[in-house]
Amino acid sequence: RLSPMFPPRAGQCACVIDGAHTEFLITEYADRVLVVATQIGKLGTVFHLSRSQSVELSDPSYEDDGETMDDATASMDTVIARTVIGRRDDDALRACARRIADVLFTEGLEKPIVCALGLRSDASLEAKRAVARVAVERGRELLAASRAAEGSGSRSFD
């Protein structure tokens, strides 16, 4: 018997960001969403992002990928970012992945996100912000298509 999410919903696009050809692929599976943005033709750094509603503002022991969060950054509804493979020393790249997840979770996505960011090593902060913006736009389209297709059986968006 096929899963209700078979085949998975998927969409892709490409654009030029900061002079670099950038490809995006977003795929919704039954148990998670895959977001890929690459300028190098490879997955790059892979993050697993989930939402935790159990973190309390006064909990100083909360750790995110080995780093303790201070009270100013913790909240009741926190995005937990774990680096699965790749660069662990690029805070801007991590912030890009967290931004994508934060917006999609805020807009109703309930599944965890696997986010692969293969950006050039010299990508500027503005380029990373632009990548997050495009990924969020495509993610919004995925959410809208997913909601619209719940009764129609459609599985893709473009």
mmCIF file of C-alpha atoms in Angstrom:
data_model
loop_
_atom_site.group_PDB
_atom_site.id
_atom_site.type_symbol
_atom_site.label_atom_id
_atom_site.label_comp_id
_atom_site.label_asym_id
_atom_site.label_seq_id
_atom_site.Cartn_x
_atom_site.Cartn_y
_atom_site.Cartn_z
ATOM 1 C CA ARG A 1 0.000 0.000 0.000
ATOM 2 C CA LEU A 2 1.355 3.418 -0.938
ATOM 3 C CA SER A 3 1.831 6.140 1.640
ATOM 4 C CA PRO A 4 -0.640 9.038 1.426
ATOM 5 C CA MET A 5 2.390 11.216 0.553
ATOM 6 C CA PHE A 6 3.509 9.097 -2.388
ATOM 7 C CA PRO A 7 4.786 10.495 -4.602
ATOM 8 C CA PRO A 8 6.090 13.343 -2.452
ATOM 9 C CA ARG A 9 5.226 16.945 -3.316
ATOM 10 C CA ALA A 10 8.218 18.717 -4.816
ATOM 11 C CA GLY A 11 9.204 21.923 -6.534
ATOM 12 C CA GLN A 12 12.349 23.518 -7.789
ATOM 13 C CA CYS A 13 13.598 26.802 -9.138
ATOM 14 C CA ALA A 14 16.865 28.547 -9.922
ATOM 15 C CA CYS A 15 17.993 32.161 -9.817
ATOM 16 C CA VAL A 16 21.151 34.221 -9.620
ATOM 17 C CA ILE A 17 22.059 35.418 -6.122
ATOM 18 C CA ASP A 18 25.062 37.661 -5.636
ATOM 19 C CA GLY A 19 26.372 36.640 -9.069
ATOM 20 C CA ALA A 20 26.090 32.900 -8.406
ATOM 21 C CA HIS A 21 23.629 30.511 -10.040
ATOM 22 C CA THR A 22 21.601 29.106 -7.135
ATOM 23 C CA GLU A 23 19.306 26.097 -7.350
ATOM 24 C CA PHE A 24 16.481 25.340 -4.936
ATOM 25 C CA LEU A 25 14.614 22.102 -4.375
ATOM 26 C CA ILE A 26 11.901 21.644 -1.781
ATOM 27 C CA THR A 27 10.309 18.246 -1.237
ATOM 28 C CA GLU A 28 7.589 17.364 1.239
ATOM 29 C CA TYR A 29 7.691 13.786 2.492
ATOM 30 C CA ALA A 30 5.225 12.136 4.856
ATOM 31 C CA ASP A 31 7.427 12.778 7.899
ATOM 32 C CA ARG A 32 9.615 15.793 6.991
ATOM 33 C CA VAL A 33 10.403 18.503 4.460
ATOM 34 C CA LEU A 34 13.687 18.657 2.557
ATOM 35 C CA VAL A 35 14.971 22.108 1.587
ATOM 36 C CA VAL A 36 18.044 22.225 -0.664
ATOM 37 C CA ALA A 37 19.750 25.429 -1.805
ATOM 38 C CA THR A 38 23.027 25.057 -3.674
ATOM 39 C CA GLN A 39 25.459 27.277 -5.517
ATOM 40 C CA ILE A 40 28.131 24.557 -5.724
ATOM 41 C CA GLY A 41 26.136 21.621 -7.111
ATOM 42 C CA LYS A 42 26.449 19.719 -3.811
ATOM 43 C CA LEU A 43 24.388 19.491 -0.646
ATOM 44 C CA GLY A 44 26.954 21.296 1.489
ATOM 45 C CA THR A 45 26.087 21.601 5.167
ATOM 46 C CA VAL A 46 23.015 19.640 6.239
ATOM 47 C CA PHE A 47 20.902 20.781 9.187
ATOM 48 C CA HIS A 48 18.021 19.047 10.953
ATOM 49 C CA LEU A 49 15.546 21.647 12.212
ATOM 50 C CA SER A 50 12.649 21.020 14.529
ATOM 51 C CA ARG A 51 10.425 23.043 16.754
ATOM 52 C CA SER A 52 10.470 22.666 20.518
ATOM 53 C CA GLN A 53 7.690 24.148 22.587
ATOM 54 C CA SER A 54 9.110 22.878 25.860
ATOM 55 C CA VAL A 55 12.010 25.323 26.215
ATOM 56 C CA GLU A 56 11.503 27.853 28.988
ATOM 57 C CA LEU A 57 12.973 31.337 29.073
ATOM 58 C CA SER A 58 14.603 30.717 32.437
ATOM 59 C CA ASP A 59 16.165 27.336 31.517
ATOM 60 C CA PRO A 60 19.933 28.086 31.365
ATOM 61 C CA SER A 61 20.802 24.449 30.657
ATOM 62 C CA TYR A 62 19.156 24.292 27.208
ATOM 63 C CA GLU A 63 21.706 23.336 24.570
ATOM 64 C CA ASP A 64 21.448 23.731 20.808
ATOM 65 C CA ASP A 65 24.064 21.695 18.924
ATOM 66 C CA GLY A 66 26.370 21.781 21.935
ATOM 67 C CA GLU A 67 26.085 25.512 22.540
ATOM 68 C CA THR A 68 24.184 26.767 25.567
ATOM 69 C CA MET A 69 21.601 29.380 24.670
ATOM 70 C CA ASP A 70 21.336 32.394 26.922
ATOM 71 C CA ASP A 71 18.040 33.658 28.297
ATOM 72 C CA ALA A 72 17.812 36.366 25.641
ATOM 73 C CA THR A 73 17.665 33.885 22.767
ATOM 74 C CA ALA A 74 15.530 31.139 24.301
ATOM 75 C CA SER A 75 11.774 31.257 23.900
ATOM 76 C CA MET A 76 8.697 29.152 24.482
ATOM 77 C CA ASP A 77 8.653 28.225 20.780
ATOM 78 C CA THR A 78 12.250 27.623 19.710
ATOM 79 C CA VAL A 79 13.767 26.260 16.508
ATOM 80 C CA ILE A 80 16.312 23.584 17.339
ATOM 81 C CA ALA A 81 19.068 23.366 14.721
ATOM 82 C CA ARG A 82 21.398 20.384 14.623
ATOM 83 C CA THR A 83 24.248 20.160 12.140
ATOM 84 C CA VAL A 84 24.039 16.675 10.651
ATOM 85 C CA ILE A 85 27.077 16.964 8.409
ATOM 86 C CA GLY A 86 29.259 19.793 7.201
ATOM 87 C CA ARG A 87 30.506 23.108 8.575
ATOM 88 C CA ARG A 88 29.840 23.710 12.240
ATOM 89 C CA ASP A 89 31.740 27.004 12.388
ATOM 90 C CA ASP A 90 29.552 29.186 10.138
ATOM 91 C CA ASP A 91 27.034 30.995 12.340
ATOM 92 C CA ALA A 92 25.572 32.902 9.373
ATOM 93 C CA LEU A 93 24.855 29.633 7.552
ATOM 94 C CA ARG A 94 23.171 28.252 10.674
ATOM 95 C CA ALA A 95 21.154 31.483 10.966
ATOM 96 C CA CYS A 96 20.057 31.076 7.335
ATOM 97 C CA ALA A 97 18.760 27.549 8.017
ATOM 98 C CA ARG A 98 17.070 28.657 11.242
ATOM 99 C CA ARG A 99 15.379 31.576 9.461
ATOM 100 C CA ILE A 100 13.940 29.248 6.828
ATOM 101 C CA ALA A 101 12.613 26.910 9.516
ATOM 102 C CA ASP A 102 11.316 29.684 11.761
ATOM 103 C CA VAL A 103 9.190 31.238 9.017
ATOM 104 C CA LEU A 104 7.840 27.912 7.752
ATOM 105 C CA PHE A 105 6.998 26.733 11.281
ATOM 106 C CA THR A 106 5.300 30.063 12.015
ATOM 107 C CA GLU A 107 3.204 29.652 8.877
ATOM 108 C CA GLY A 108 1.911 26.254 9.901
ATOM 109 C CA LEU A 109 4.479 23.625 8.920
ATOM 110 C CA GLU A 110 4.474 20.944 11.606
ATOM 111 C CA LYS A 111 7.041 18.509 10.162
ATOM 112 C CA PRO A 112 10.767 18.733 10.896
ATOM 113 C CA ILE A 113 12.964 20.182 8.164
ATOM 114 C CA VAL A 114 16.167 18.798 6.707
ATOM 115 C CA CYS A 115 17.923 21.797 5.178
ATOM 116 C CA ALA A 116 20.991 21.394 2.949
ATOM 117 C CA LEU A 117 22.865 24.611 2.145
ATOM 118 C CA GLY A 118 25.629 24.301 -0.418
ATOM 119 C CA LEU A 119 26.667 27.926 -0.664
ATOM 120 C CA ARG A 120 29.947 29.306 -1.915
ATOM 121 C CA SER A 121 32.519 29.731 0.839
ATOM 122 C CA ASP A 122 32.727 33.446 0.006
ATOM 123 C CA ALA A 123 28.942 33.964 0.041
ATOM 124 C CA SER A 124 28.150 37.262 1.729
ATOM 125 C CA LEU A 125 25.674 37.700 4.564
ATOM 126 C CA GLU A 126 23.330 39.396 2.083
ATOM 127 C CA ALA A 127 23.585 36.386 -0.242
ATOM 128 C CA LYS A 128 22.693 34.061 2.639
ATOM 129 C CA ARG A 129 19.714 36.275 3.481
ATOM 130 C CA ALA A 130 18.602 36.164 -0.168
ATOM 131 C CA VAL A 131 18.890 32.363 -0.174
ATOM 132 C CA ALA A 132 16.692 32.231 2.935
ATOM 133 C CA ARG A 133 14.137 34.577 1.302
ATOM 134 C CA VAL A 134 13.838 32.448 -1.852
ATOM 135 C CA ALA A 135 13.664 29.197 0.144
ATOM 136 C CA VAL A 136 10.906 30.670 2.320
ATOM 137 C CA GLU A 137 8.955 31.794 -0.769
ATOM 138 C CA ARG A 138 9.167 28.298 -2.257
ATOM 139 C CA GLY A 139 8.286 26.772 1.115
ATOM 140 C CA ARG A 140 5.193 28.961 1.311
ATOM 141 C CA GLU A 141 4.184 27.703 -2.123
ATOM 142 C CA LEU A 142 4.674 24.131 -0.895
ATOM 143 C CA LEU A 143 2.481 24.767 2.144
ATOM 144 C CA ALA A 144 -0.230 26.368 -0.003
ATOM 145 C CA ALA A 145 -0.106 23.526 -2.531
ATOM 146 C CA SER A 146 -0.162 20.971 0.264
ATOM 147 C CA ARG A 147 -3.255 22.525 1.813
ATOM 148 C CA ALA A 148 -4.999 22.880 -1.547
ATOM 149 C CA ALA A 149 -4.158 19.321 -2.591
ATOM 150 C CA GLU A 150 -5.378 17.617 0.563
ATOM 151 C CA GLY A 151 -8.614 16.767 -1.175
ATOM 152 C CA SER A 152 -7.549 16.843 -4.807
ATOM 153 C CA GLY A 153 -4.680 14.322 -4.853
ATOM 154 C CA SER A 154 -2.190 16.692 -6.566
ATOM 155 C CA ARG A 155 1.433 16.164 -5.484
ATOM 156 C CA SER A 156 3.609 18.845 -7.085
ATOM 157 C CA PHE A 157 4.010 22.593 -7.356
ATOM 158 C CA ASP A 158 5.997 24.763 -9.760
#
